[in-house]
Amino acid sequence: MISLTKLLLGQKKYGDDLRYNTDSNLQSYGTSIGKGPVVVWNATRSCNLKCIHCYSNAVYGNNRGSELSTNEAENFIDDLAGFNVPVLLYSGGEPLMRHDIFHLIDYTRANGIRPVLSTNGTLITPDMAETIKNSDVSYVGISLDGIGKDNDEFRGIKGAYDKALGGIRNLSKIGQKVGLRFTISRHTYRSLNDIFDLVESEKIPRICFYHLAYSGRGYNIMNNDISKEESRKALDLIISKTMELSEEDIDVEILTVDNHADGIYIYNWALENAPDRADEILKLLKNNGGNRSGMAIGSVNCDGNVYPDQFTRNVNLGNIREQKFSEIWTDKTNPILNGFRKRKSLLEGRCGKCKWINLCNGNLRARASISGNLWDSDPACYLTDDEISGELV
């Protein structure tokens, strides 16, 4: 994640300590000294929407399949607690369709792990909102990809927008922290301004802009990703809105996800437009160390398979039914994990010769590996050849 709020404004939000700690970029097994990674758990494959970009290939309707049982999930959480995992993010499918979700969220909190919920929001009635609040969920991220029918077309179900917006309002009304997740693609690019208007009008305190990951059904629509020039324009708009909302004294945390070229683009922007922030931005990016899949973030799917992150599904590191997550994550004999942790020497193409390699760390391998080579260049990097050439930073 790249926090524009932190980089451009110097504001501190929850999670910044995990991203910008002075020792963050030195860690191979977690977020900081003595901590394990943030873990994303796709707790179920079941979903009530049909999103065209779903990285986990969720299945419409109830489809528990071979997902972890309650007892297996509790054992998994016990192991994460022993490994000092700071955050367990519940995702799906639609996690609220899992029958024991609130028992497991309570179990997570009781074991000293911060539970976070990633949901499409359509099932969050006033009663469901109260249940979420009473379960002490730290944060609820709700996915919206456009306004009205634009969102519904992307999400595959008519009326999804109204229900998701209702979910946001139900949570906000009772003081549960909630934010938006928005995936930038050809289908959604035109809605960027409208989404910012929504954030302002609904007083939504956080929004994460995700770059499209070519994983799951996202692989099928990768040709509908925006162009490199459009990526630059999208960042220009997000930067502009970040500054504008700050000037209007509107407190919104703004982040981008899954493209660490954003950090370099923001730094270059600051050199020209906010030179007093440039040195601090560079220091924070160095502390962060770029993409830390397989290091500070890991993922487990509903069947127990372990991945370097939730998007890189072509790299299976093991299964928690056969070996504990902590043991898989710290296995020094695993060549793939070793590669993720020492990837700078393995990266090829533009990534291998980029002067920003210490700030980006090769970007998202889920996109790069569509060539068949895990260490190839990320095709969604929009920095120019001139911008990536020169001495290493």
mmCIF file of C-alpha atoms in Angstrom:
data_model
loop_
_atom_site.group_PDB
_atom_site.id
_atom_site.type_symbol
_atom_site.label_atom_id
_atom_site.label_comp_id
_atom_site.label_asym_id
_atom_site.label_seq_id
_atom_site.Cartn_x
_atom_site.Cartn_y
_atom_site.Cartn_z
ATOM 1 C CA MET A 1 0.000 0.000 0.000
ATOM 2 C CA ILE A 2 1.095 3.552 -0.772
ATOM 3 C CA SER A 3 -0.383 6.123 1.606
ATOM 4 C CA LEU A 4 -0.751 9.500 -0.071
ATOM 5 C CA THR A 5 -1.980 10.828 3.247
ATOM 6 C CA LYS A 6 1.329 9.895 4.857
ATOM 7 C CA LEU A 7 3.628 10.786 1.961
ATOM 8 C CA LEU A 8 2.098 14.080 0.874
ATOM 9 C CA LEU A 9 0.554 15.374 4.087
ATOM 10 C CA GLY A 10 2.678 13.769 6.791
ATOM 11 C CA GLN A 11 -0.430 12.582 8.627
ATOM 12 C CA LYS A 12 -0.165 9.396 10.656
ATOM 13 C CA LYS A 13 -2.883 6.767 10.403
ATOM 14 C CA TYR A 14 -3.265 3.266 11.778
ATOM 15 C CA GLY A 15 -1.178 0.933 9.653
ATOM 16 C CA ASP A 16 1.574 3.424 8.898
ATOM 17 C CA ASP A 17 3.760 1.769 11.532
ATOM 18 C CA LEU A 18 3.472 -1.478 9.573
ATOM 19 C CA ARG A 19 4.347 0.229 6.283
ATOM 20 C CA TYR A 20 6.923 2.894 7.151
ATOM 21 C CA ASN A 21 8.783 1.615 10.207
ATOM 22 C CA THR A 22 12.512 2.272 10.040
ATOM 23 C CA ASP A 23 13.173 -1.472 10.029
ATOM 24 C CA SER A 24 10.296 -2.493 7.726
ATOM 25 C CA ASN A 25 12.405 -2.986 4.602
ATOM 26 C CA LEU A 26 14.871 -5.160 6.529
ATOM 27 C CA GLN A 27 12.302 -7.825 7.460
ATOM 28 C CA SER A 28 12.017 -11.107 5.556
ATOM 29 C CA TYR A 29 9.316 -12.839 7.616
ATOM 30 C CA GLY A 30 7.017 -10.077 8.830
ATOM 31 C CA THR A 31 6.090 -6.438 9.115
ATOM 32 C CA SER A 32 8.660 -5.457 11.741
ATOM 33 C CA ILE A 33 10.974 -6.942 14.358
ATOM 34 C CA GLY A 34 9.146 -9.637 16.315
ATOM 35 C CA LYS A 35 6.017 -9.497 14.144
ATOM 36 C CA GLY A 36 4.707 -11.896 11.532
ATOM 37 C CA PRO A 37 3.146 -10.779 8.245
ATOM 38 C CA VAL A 38 -0.288 -9.332 7.676
ATOM 39 C CA VAL A 39 -2.373 -12.313 6.533
ATOM 40 C CA VAL A 40 -5.261 -12.163 4.077
ATOM 41 C CA TRP A 41 -7.607 -15.114 4.506
ATOM 42 C CA ASN A 42 -10.137 -15.845 1.792
ATOM 43 C CA ALA A 43 -12.410 -17.549 4.297
ATOM 44 C CA THR A 44 -14.978 -18.747 1.763
ATOM 45 C CA ARG A 45 -15.465 -19.103 -1.972
ATOM 46 C CA SER A 46 -19.192 -18.358 -1.691
ATOM 47 C CA CYS A 47 -20.389 -14.973 -2.910
ATOM 48 C CA ASN A 48 -23.631 -13.166 -3.688
ATOM 49 C CA LEU A 49 -22.108 -11.109 -6.524
ATOM 50 C CA LYS A 50 -20.470 -11.989 -9.860
ATOM 51 C CA CYS A 51 -17.610 -9.485 -10.104
ATOM 52 C CA ILE A 52 -15.803 -9.651 -13.437
ATOM 53 C CA HIS A 53 -12.384 -8.975 -11.864
ATOM 54 C CA CYS A 54 -12.569 -11.371 -8.886
ATOM 55 C CA TYR A 55 -9.008 -12.524 -8.163
ATOM 56 C CA SER A 56 -10.200 -15.498 -6.081
ATOM 57 C CA ASN A 57 -12.655 -16.877 -8.660
ATOM 58 C CA ALA A 58 -15.484 -16.746 -6.120
ATOM 59 C CA VAL A 59 -18.582 -18.803 -6.875
ATOM 60 C CA TYR A 60 -22.067 -17.281 -6.945
ATOM 61 C CA GLY A 61 -24.256 -18.752 -4.216
ATOM 62 C CA ASN A 62 -23.394 -21.004 -1.280
ATOM 63 C CA ASN A 63 -20.429 -23.180 -2.158
ATOM 64 C CA ARG A 64 -18.495 -24.172 0.949
ATOM 65 C CA GLY A 65 -16.659 -26.946 -0.863
ATOM 66 C CA SER A 66 -13.512 -27.932 1.012
ATOM 67 C CA GLU A 67 -13.136 -24.705 2.992
ATOM 68 C CA LEU A 68 -11.533 -24.915 6.421
ATOM 69 C CA SER A 69 -13.828 -26.131 9.188
ATOM 70 C CA THR A 70 -14.394 -24.058 12.310
ATOM 71 C CA ASN A 71 -11.917 -26.197 14.238
ATOM 72 C CA GLU A 72 -9.303 -25.957 11.470
ATOM 73 C CA ALA A 73 -9.791 -22.187 11.352
ATOM 74 C CA GLU A 74 -9.318 -21.917 15.112
ATOM 75 C CA ASN A 75 -6.071 -23.904 14.885
ATOM 76 C CA PHE A 76 -4.954 -21.601 12.067
ATOM 77 C CA ILE A 77 -5.674 -18.511 14.185
ATOM 78 C CA ASP A 78 -3.863 -20.057 17.165
ATOM 79 C CA ASP A 79 -0.783 -20.467 14.996
ATOM 80 C CA LEU A 80 -1.009 -16.894 13.698
ATOM 81 C CA ALA A 81 -1.222 -15.628 17.277
ATOM 82 C CA GLY A 82 1.885 -17.576 18.220
ATOM 83 C CA PHE A 83 3.625 -16.121 15.165
ATOM 84 C CA ASN A 84 2.732 -12.561 16.282
ATOM 85 C CA VAL A 85 0.699 -11.812 13.172
ATOM 86 C CA PRO A 86 -0.625 -8.249 13.688
ATOM 87 C CA VAL A 87 -3.627 -8.314 11.323
ATOM 88 C CA LEU A 88 -5.905 -10.991 9.898
ATOM 89 C CA LEU A 89 -7.959 -9.669 7.000
ATOM 90 C CA TYR A 90 -11.121 -11.673 6.324
ATOM 91 C CA SER A 91 -11.983 -11.732 2.632
ATOM 92 C CA GLY A 92 -13.748 -14.084 0.233
ATOM 93 C CA GLY A 93 -15.824 -14.595 -1.842
ATOM 94 C CA GLU A 94 -18.093 -12.758 0.530
ATOM 95 C CA PRO A 95 -16.901 -13.482 4.081
ATOM 96 C CA LEU A 96 -20.273 -12.602 5.616
ATOM 97 C CA MET A 97 -21.692 -15.691 3.879
ATOM 98 C CA ARG A 98 -19.506 -17.948 6.037
ATOM 99 C CA HIS A 99 -21.680 -19.456 8.795
ATOM 100 C CA ASP A 100 -19.159 -19.056 11.641
ATOM 101 C CA ILE A 101 -17.605 -15.747 10.591
ATOM 102 C CA PHE A 102 -18.398 -13.820 13.778
ATOM 103 C CA HIS A 103 -17.254 -16.630 16.035
ATOM 104 C CA LEU A 104 -13.922 -16.608 14.183
ATOM 105 C CA ILE A 105 -13.644 -12.817 14.289
ATOM 106 C CA ASP A 106 -14.220 -12.940 18.058
ATOM 107 C CA TYR A 107 -11.644 -15.721 18.318
ATOM 108 C CA THR A 108 -9.154 -13.628 16.359
ATOM 109 C CA ARG A 109 -9.555 -10.603 18.608
ATOM 110 C CA ALA A 110 -9.357 -12.774 21.739
ATOM 111 C CA ASN A 111 -6.002 -14.078 20.492
ATOM 112 C CA GLY A 112 -4.557 -10.585 20.199
ATOM 113 C CA ILE A 113 -4.823 -10.242 16.417
ATOM 114 C CA ARG A 114 -6.543 -7.267 14.821
ATOM 115 C CA PRO A 115 -9.479 -8.507 12.670
ATOM 116 C CA VAL A 116 -10.281 -6.581 9.490
ATOM 117 C CA LEU A 117 -13.200 -7.306 7.173
ATOM 118 C CA SER A 118 -13.188 -6.945 3.374
ATOM 119 C CA THR A 119 -16.727 -7.236 2.022
ATOM 120 C CA ASN A 120 -18.938 -6.150 -0.855
ATOM 121 C CA GLY A 121 -21.204 -4.528 1.741
ATOM 122 C CA THR A 122 -24.482 -5.659 0.235
ATOM 123 C CA LEU A 123 -25.420 -7.867 3.208
ATOM 124 C CA ILE A 124 -24.836 -5.202 5.853
ATOM 125 C CA THR A 125 -28.317 -4.431 7.116
ATOM 126 C CA PRO A 126 -28.726 -2.333 10.279
ATOM 127 C CA ASP A 127 -28.763 -5.537 12.353
ATOM 128 C CA MET A 128 -25.662 -6.890 10.583
ATOM 129 C CA ALA A 129 -23.911 -3.576 11.165
ATOM 130 C CA GLU A 130 -24.608 -3.874 14.902
ATOM 131 C CA THR A 131 -23.225 -7.416 14.914
ATOM 132 C CA ILE A 132 -20.041 -6.256 13.170
ATOM 133 C CA LYS A 133 -19.655 -3.388 15.617
ATOM 134 C CA ASN A 134 -20.215 -5.662 18.614
ATOM 135 C CA SER A 135 -17.577 -8.076 17.272
ATOM 136 C CA ASP A 136 -15.009 -5.287 17.581
ATOM 137 C CA VAL A 137 -13.898 -5.451 13.953
ATOM 138 C CA SER A 138 -11.194 -2.803 13.594
ATOM 139 C CA TYR A 139 -12.053 -1.784 10.064
ATOM 140 C CA VAL A 140 -14.511 -2.715 7.315
ATOM 141 C CA GLY A 141 -13.458 -2.183 3.701
ATOM 142 C CA ILE A 142 -16.375 -2.137 1.249
ATOM 143 C CA SER A 143 -15.829 -2.510 -2.480
ATOM 144 C CA LEU A 144 -17.459 -0.042 -4.856
ATOM 145 C CA ASP A 145 -16.389 0.288 -8.482
ATOM 146 C CA GLY A 146 -18.430 3.155 -9.825
ATOM 147 C CA ILE A 147 -21.744 4.850 -9.156
ATOM 148 C CA GLY A 148 -25.095 3.160 -9.704
ATOM 149 C CA LYS A 149 -25.299 0.964 -12.780
ATOM 150 C CA ASP A 150 -21.560 1.353 -13.489
ATOM 151 C CA ASN A 151 -20.830 -0.482 -10.258
ATOM 152 C CA ASP A 152 -23.610 -3.012 -10.871
ATOM 153 C CA GLU A 153 -22.264 -3.907 -14.319
ATOM 154 C CA PHE A 154 -18.785 -4.456 -12.870
ATOM 155 C CA ARG A 155 -20.167 -6.417 -9.929
ATOM 156 C CA GLY A 156 -22.563 -8.480 -12.021
ATOM 157 C CA ILE A 157 -25.763 -7.946 -9.998
ATOM 158 C CA LYS A 158 -28.389 -5.242 -10.403
ATOM 159 C CA GLY A 159 -28.941 -3.237 -7.224
ATOM 160 C CA ALA A 160 -25.503 -4.040 -5.758
ATOM 161 C CA TYR A 161 -24.582 -0.349 -5.557
ATOM 162 C CA ASP A 162 -27.620 0.684 -3.525
ATOM 163 C CA LYS A 163 -27.164 -2.215 -1.113
ATOM 164 C CA ALA A 164 -23.416 -1.540 -0.686
ATOM 165 C CA LEU A 165 -24.035 2.160 -0.090
ATOM 166 C CA GLY A 166 -26.691 1.204 2.421
ATOM 167 C CA GLY A 167 -24.129 -0.988 4.158
ATOM 168 C CA ILE A 168 -21.690 1.905 4.364
ATOM 169 C CA ARG A 169 -24.355 4.158 5.837
ATOM 170 C CA ASN A 170 -25.491 1.529 8.346
ATOM 171 C CA LEU A 171 -21.940 1.140 9.630
ATOM 172 C CA SER A 172 -21.199 4.869 9.675
ATOM 173 C CA LYS A 173 -24.388 5.579 11.599
ATOM 174 C CA ILE A 174 -23.253 3.469 14.556
ATOM 175 C CA GLY A 175 -19.619 4.608 14.537
ATOM 176 C CA GLN A 176 -18.003 1.560 12.942
ATOM 177 C CA LYS A 177 -14.904 2.563 10.960
ATOM 178 C CA VAL A 178 -15.547 1.869 7.296
ATOM 179 C CA GLY A 179 -13.844 2.733 4.021
ATOM 180 C CA LEU A 180 -14.028 2.139 0.283
ATOM 181 C CA ARG A 181 -12.050 -0.158 -2.007
ATOM 182 C CA PHE A 182 -12.052 0.843 -5.681
ATOM 183 C CA THR A 183 -10.365 -1.084 -8.504
ATOM 184 C CA ILE A 184 -9.038 1.063 -11.351
ATOM 185 C CA SER A 185 -9.734 -0.465 -14.770
ATOM 186 C CA ARG A 186 -11.123 0.453 -18.166
ATOM 187 C CA HIS A 187 -14.609 -0.141 -16.721
ATOM 188 C CA THR A 188 -14.144 2.162 -13.728
ATOM 189 C CA TYR A 189 -11.631 4.818 -14.792
ATOM 190 C CA ARG A 190 -14.340 7.327 -15.687
ATOM 191 C CA SER A 191 -15.797 7.100 -12.160
ATOM 192 C CA LEU A 192 -12.772 8.392 -10.253
ATOM 193 C CA ASN A 193 -14.149 11.911 -9.785
ATOM 194 C CA ASP A 194 -17.564 10.574 -8.811
ATOM 195 C CA ILE A 195 -16.046 8.303 -6.187
ATOM 196 C CA PHE A 196 -14.252 11.230 -4.598
ATOM 197 C CA ASP A 197 -17.542 13.153 -4.571
ATOM 198 C CA LEU A 198 -19.153 10.186 -2.819
ATOM 199 C CA VAL A 199 -16.368 10.015 -0.239
ATOM 200 C CA GLU A 200 -16.867 13.686 0.524
ATOM 201 C CA SER A 201 -20.668 13.684 0.613
ATOM 202 C CA GLU A 202 -20.897 10.540 2.752
ATOM 203 C CA LYS A 203 -17.971 11.554 4.992
ATOM 204 C CA ILE A 204 -16.200 8.248 4.343
ATOM 205 C CA PRO A 205 -12.863 8.362 6.202
ATOM 206 C CA ARG A 206 -10.757 6.060 4.016
ATOM 207 C CA ILE A 207 -10.421 4.944 0.399
ATOM 208 C CA CYS A 208 -8.011 2.487 -1.220
ATOM 209 C CA PHE A 209 -7.516 2.627 -4.990
ATOM 210 C CA TYR A 210 -6.461 -0.791 -6.272
ATOM 211 C CA HIS A 211 -4.634 -1.234 -9.547
ATOM 212 C CA LEU A 212 -6.017 -4.201 -11.472
ATOM 213 C CA ALA A 213 -4.343 -7.518 -10.591
ATOM 214 C CA TYR A 214 -4.218 -10.051 -13.435
ATOM 215 C CA SER A 215 -5.361 -12.917 -11.247
ATOM 216 C CA GLY A 216 -8.443 -15.129 -11.218
ATOM 217 C CA ARG A 217 -11.122 -13.481 -13.351
ATOM 218 C CA GLY A 218 -8.897 -10.398 -13.368
ATOM 219 C CA TYR A 219 -6.668 -12.344 -15.757
ATOM 220 C CA ASN A 220 -9.572 -12.590 -18.212
ATOM 221 C CA ILE A 221 -10.005 -8.813 -18.332
ATOM 222 C CA MET A 222 -6.371 -7.723 -18.189
ATOM 223 C CA ASN A 223 -6.766 -6.309 -21.697
ATOM 224 C CA ASN A 224 -9.267 -3.918 -20.129
ATOM 225 C CA ASP A 225 -6.633 -2.449 -17.843
ATOM 226 C CA ILE A 226 -6.010 1.236 -18.357
ATOM 227 C CA SER A 227 -3.075 2.472 -20.423
ATOM 228 C CA LYS A 228 0.146 3.727 -18.920
ATOM 229 C CA GLU A 229 -0.821 7.296 -19.764
ATOM 230 C CA GLU A 230 -4.186 6.810 -18.082
ATOM 231 C CA SER A 231 -2.402 5.423 -15.009
ATOM 232 C CA ARG A 232 -0.406 8.636 -14.790
ATOM 233 C CA LYS A 233 -3.567 10.711 -15.190
ATOM 234 C CA ALA A 234 -5.301 8.646 -12.497
ATOM 235 C CA LEU A 235 -2.420 9.347 -10.095
ATOM 236 C CA ASP A 236 -2.509 13.040 -10.999
ATOM 237 C CA LEU A 237 -6.186 13.113 -10.063
ATOM 238 C CA ILE A 238 -5.689 11.163 -6.829
ATOM 239 C CA ILE A 239 -2.792 13.443 -5.821
ATOM 240 C CA SER A 240 -4.843 16.531 -6.667
ATOM 241 C CA LYS A 241 -7.840 15.305 -4.672
ATOM 242 C CA THR A 242 -5.626 14.404 -1.707
ATOM 243 C CA MET A 243 -4.292 17.956 -1.579
ATOM 244 C CA GLU A 244 -7.704 19.497 -2.232
ATOM 245 C CA LEU A 245 -9.459 17.572 0.557
ATOM 246 C CA SER A 246 -6.663 18.486 2.952
ATOM 247 C CA GLU A 247 -6.977 22.175 2.077
ATOM 248 C CA GLU A 248 -10.712 21.901 2.774
ATOM 249 C CA ASP A 249 -9.877 20.334 6.160
ATOM 250 C CA ILE A 250 -11.657 17.099 5.216
ATOM 251 C CA ASP A 251 -10.024 14.153 6.978
ATOM 252 C CA VAL A 252 -9.791 11.255 4.508
ATOM 253 C CA GLU A 253 -7.065 8.614 4.391
ATOM 254 C CA ILE A 254 -6.165 7.951 0.743
ATOM 255 C CA LEU A 255 -4.088 4.990 -0.407
ATOM 256 C CA THR A 256 -3.203 3.164 -3.617
ATOM 257 C CA VAL A 257 -2.566 -0.558 -3.759
ATOM 258 C CA ASP A 258 -0.744 -3.048 -6.005
ATOM 259 C CA ASN A 259 1.473 -0.703 -7.995
ATOM 260 C CA HIS A 260 4.582 0.592 -6.244
ATOM 261 C CA ALA A 261 5.375 2.751 -9.246
ATOM 262 C CA ASP A 262 2.903 5.073 -7.530
ATOM 263 C CA GLY A 263 5.425 5.856 -4.798
ATOM 264 C CA ILE A 264 8.073 6.906 -7.300
ATOM 265 C CA TYR A 265 5.538 8.912 -9.290
ATOM 266 C CA ILE A 266 4.470 10.742 -6.114
ATOM 267 C CA TYR A 267 8.100 11.438 -5.211
ATOM 268 C CA ASN A 268 8.807 12.867 -8.659
ATOM 269 C CA TRP A 269 5.637 14.948 -8.420
ATOM 270 C CA ALA A 270 6.761 16.307 -5.054
ATOM 271 C CA LEU A 271 10.167 17.313 -6.434
ATOM 272 C CA GLU A 272 8.361 19.739 -8.750
ATOM 273 C CA ASN A 273 5.270 20.671 -6.759
ATOM 274 C CA ALA A 274 6.023 20.174 -3.057
ATOM 275 C CA PRO A 275 9.849 20.176 -2.718
ATOM 276 C CA ASP A 276 9.616 20.638 1.048
ATOM 277 C CA ARG A 277 8.078 17.123 1.261
ATOM 278 C CA ALA A 278 10.358 15.370 -1.237
ATOM 279 C CA ASP A 279 13.141 14.293 1.139
ATOM 280 C CA GLU A 280 10.654 12.936 3.664
ATOM 281 C CA ILE A 281 8.780 11.040 0.947
ATOM 282 C CA LEU A 282 12.017 9.455 -0.254
ATOM 283 C CA LYS A 283 12.909 8.427 3.306
ATOM 284 C CA LEU A 284 9.483 6.867 3.870
ATOM 285 C CA LEU A 285 9.646 4.949 0.585
ATOM 286 C CA LYS A 286 13.087 3.615 1.516
ATOM 287 C CA ASN A 287 11.758 2.543 4.918
ATOM 288 C CA ASN A 288 8.872 0.768 3.213
ATOM 289 C CA GLY A 289 11.017 -1.093 0.697
ATOM 290 C CA GLY A 290 8.315 -1.506 -1.946
ATOM 291 C CA ASN A 291 6.292 -4.635 -2.625
ATOM 292 C CA ARG A 292 6.722 -7.110 0.241
ATOM 293 C CA SER A 293 4.653 -10.054 -0.942
ATOM 294 C CA GLY A 294 6.080 -13.214 0.595
ATOM 295 C CA MET A 295 7.605 -11.074 3.322
ATOM 296 C CA ALA A 296 5.280 -8.673 5.171
ATOM 297 C CA ILE A 297 2.072 -9.960 3.609
ATOM 298 C CA GLY A 298 0.859 -13.477 2.930
ATOM 299 C CA SER A 299 -2.382 -15.132 1.974
ATOM 300 C CA VAL A 300 -4.344 -18.290 2.693
ATOM 301 C CA ASN A 301 -7.311 -19.383 0.605
ATOM 302 C CA CYS A 302 -10.460 -21.105 1.814
ATOM 303 C CA ASP A 303 -8.915 -24.552 1.215
ATOM 304 C CA GLY A 304 -5.808 -23.738 3.280
ATOM 305 C CA ASN A 305 -3.360 -23.085 0.427
ATOM 306 C CA VAL A 306 -0.683 -20.498 1.234
ATOM 307 C CA TYR A 307 0.412 -17.837 -1.284
ATOM 308 C CA PRO A 308 2.901 -14.924 -1.255
ATOM 309 C CA ASP A 309 -0.087 -12.565 -1.425
ATOM 310 C CA GLN A 310 -3.773 -12.833 -2.263
ATOM 311 C CA PHE A 311 -3.198 -12.223 -5.987
ATOM 312 C CA THR A 312 -0.209 -14.446 -6.794
ATOM 313 C CA ARG A 313 -2.227 -17.664 -7.028
ATOM 314 C CA ASN A 314 0.134 -19.404 -9.442
ATOM 315 C CA VAL A 315 2.635 -19.887 -6.592
ATOM 316 C CA ASN A 316 1.430 -22.384 -3.968
ATOM 317 C CA LEU A 317 3.756 -22.438 -0.966
ATOM 318 C CA GLY A 318 2.023 -25.221 0.963
ATOM 319 C CA ASN A 319 -1.190 -25.983 2.817
ATOM 320 C CA ILE A 320 -1.968 -25.321 6.478
ATOM 321 C CA ARG A 321 -3.762 -28.664 6.743
ATOM 322 C CA GLU A 322 -0.371 -30.282 6.258
ATOM 323 C CA GLN A 323 1.952 -27.762 7.908
ATOM 324 C CA LYS A 324 1.423 -24.698 10.086
ATOM 325 C CA PHE A 325 1.420 -21.326 8.362
ATOM 326 C CA SER A 326 4.291 -20.157 10.569
ATOM 327 C CA GLU A 327 6.374 -23.165 9.534
ATOM 328 C CA ILE A 328 5.643 -22.665 5.843
ATOM 329 C CA TRP A 329 6.454 -18.954 6.106
ATOM 330 C CA THR A 330 9.799 -19.488 7.828
ATOM 331 C CA ASP A 331 10.962 -22.451 5.727
ATOM 332 C CA LYS A 332 14.404 -21.372 4.529
ATOM 333 C CA THR A 333 14.554 -24.258 2.063
ATOM 334 C CA ASN A 334 11.580 -23.027 -0.003
ATOM 335 C CA PRO A 335 13.110 -21.723 -3.248
ATOM 336 C CA ILE A 336 10.103 -19.574 -4.159
ATOM 337 C CA LEU A 337 9.946 -17.821 -0.799
ATOM 338 C CA ASN A 338 13.700 -17.349 -0.893
ATOM 339 C CA GLY A 339 13.255 -15.821 -4.329
ATOM 340 C CA PHE A 340 10.593 -13.380 -3.123
ATOM 341 C CA ARG A 341 12.857 -12.304 -0.287
ATOM 342 C CA LYS A 342 15.915 -11.826 -2.496
ATOM 343 C CA ARG A 343 14.139 -10.888 -5.681
ATOM 344 C CA LYS A 344 16.290 -7.875 -6.564
ATOM 345 C CA SER A 345 18.978 -10.222 -7.884
ATOM 346 C CA LEU A 346 16.416 -12.239 -9.866
ATOM 347 C CA LEU A 347 14.351 -9.504 -11.509
ATOM 348 C CA GLU A 348 14.655 -9.219 -15.262
ATOM 349 C CA GLY A 349 13.763 -6.739 -17.991
ATOM 350 C CA ARG A 350 12.895 -3.187 -16.996
ATOM 351 C CA CYS A 351 12.475 -4.176 -13.331
ATOM 352 C CA GLY A 352 15.986 -5.650 -13.222
ATOM 353 C CA LYS A 353 17.640 -2.456 -14.419
ATOM 354 C CA CYS A 354 15.350 0.108 -12.767
ATOM 355 C CA LYS A 355 17.070 2.687 -10.578
ATOM 356 C CA TRP A 356 14.087 2.622 -8.193
ATOM 357 C CA ILE A 357 14.395 -1.085 -7.399
ATOM 358 C CA ASN A 358 15.044 -0.377 -3.698
ATOM 359 C CA LEU A 359 11.804 1.613 -3.466
ATOM 360 C CA CYS A 360 9.582 -0.656 -5.574
ATOM 361 C CA ASN A 361 11.091 -4.143 -5.187
ATOM 362 C CA GLY A 362 9.792 -5.339 -8.526
ATOM 363 C CA ASN A 363 6.141 -4.387 -8.084
ATOM 364 C CA LEU A 364 3.400 -7.063 -8.337
ATOM 365 C CA ARG A 365 4.599 -10.548 -9.350
ATOM 366 C CA ALA A 366 1.008 -11.647 -10.089
ATOM 367 C CA ARG A 367 1.060 -9.356 -13.140
ATOM 368 C CA ALA A 368 4.681 -9.969 -14.073
ATOM 369 C CA SER A 369 4.263 -13.741 -14.153
ATOM 370 C CA ILE A 370 1.598 -13.734 -16.872
ATOM 371 C CA SER A 371 4.584 -14.066 -19.240
ATOM 372 C CA GLY A 372 5.353 -17.423 -17.643
ATOM 373 C CA ASN A 373 8.405 -15.985 -15.879
ATOM 374 C CA LEU A 374 7.886 -15.088 -12.206
ATOM 375 C CA TRP A 375 10.788 -12.617 -12.328
ATOM 376 C CA ASP A 376 9.767 -10.771 -15.497
ATOM 377 C CA SER A 377 8.893 -7.059 -15.522
ATOM 378 C CA ASP A 378 5.525 -5.917 -14.262
ATOM 379 C CA PRO A 379 3.624 -4.838 -17.408
ATOM 380 C CA ALA A 380 1.589 -2.291 -15.425
ATOM 381 C CA CYS A 381 4.627 -0.177 -14.526
ATOM 382 C CA TYR A 382 3.907 3.166 -16.171
ATOM 383 C CA LEU A 383 7.241 4.886 -15.485
ATOM 384 C CA THR A 384 9.052 5.859 -18.672
ATOM 385 C CA ASP A 385 12.427 4.470 -19.756
ATOM 386 C CA ASP A 386 13.990 7.823 -18.913
ATOM 387 C CA GLU A 387 12.428 7.767 -15.436
ATOM 388 C CA ILE A 388 13.805 4.332 -14.553
ATOM 389 C CA SER A 389 17.325 4.870 -15.918
ATOM 390 C CA GLY A 390 20.262 6.212 -13.933
ATOM 391 C CA GLU A 391 21.958 5.420 -10.660
ATOM 392 C CA LEU A 392 20.182 3.289 -8.063
ATOM 393 C CA VAL A 393 18.352 5.195 -5.369
#
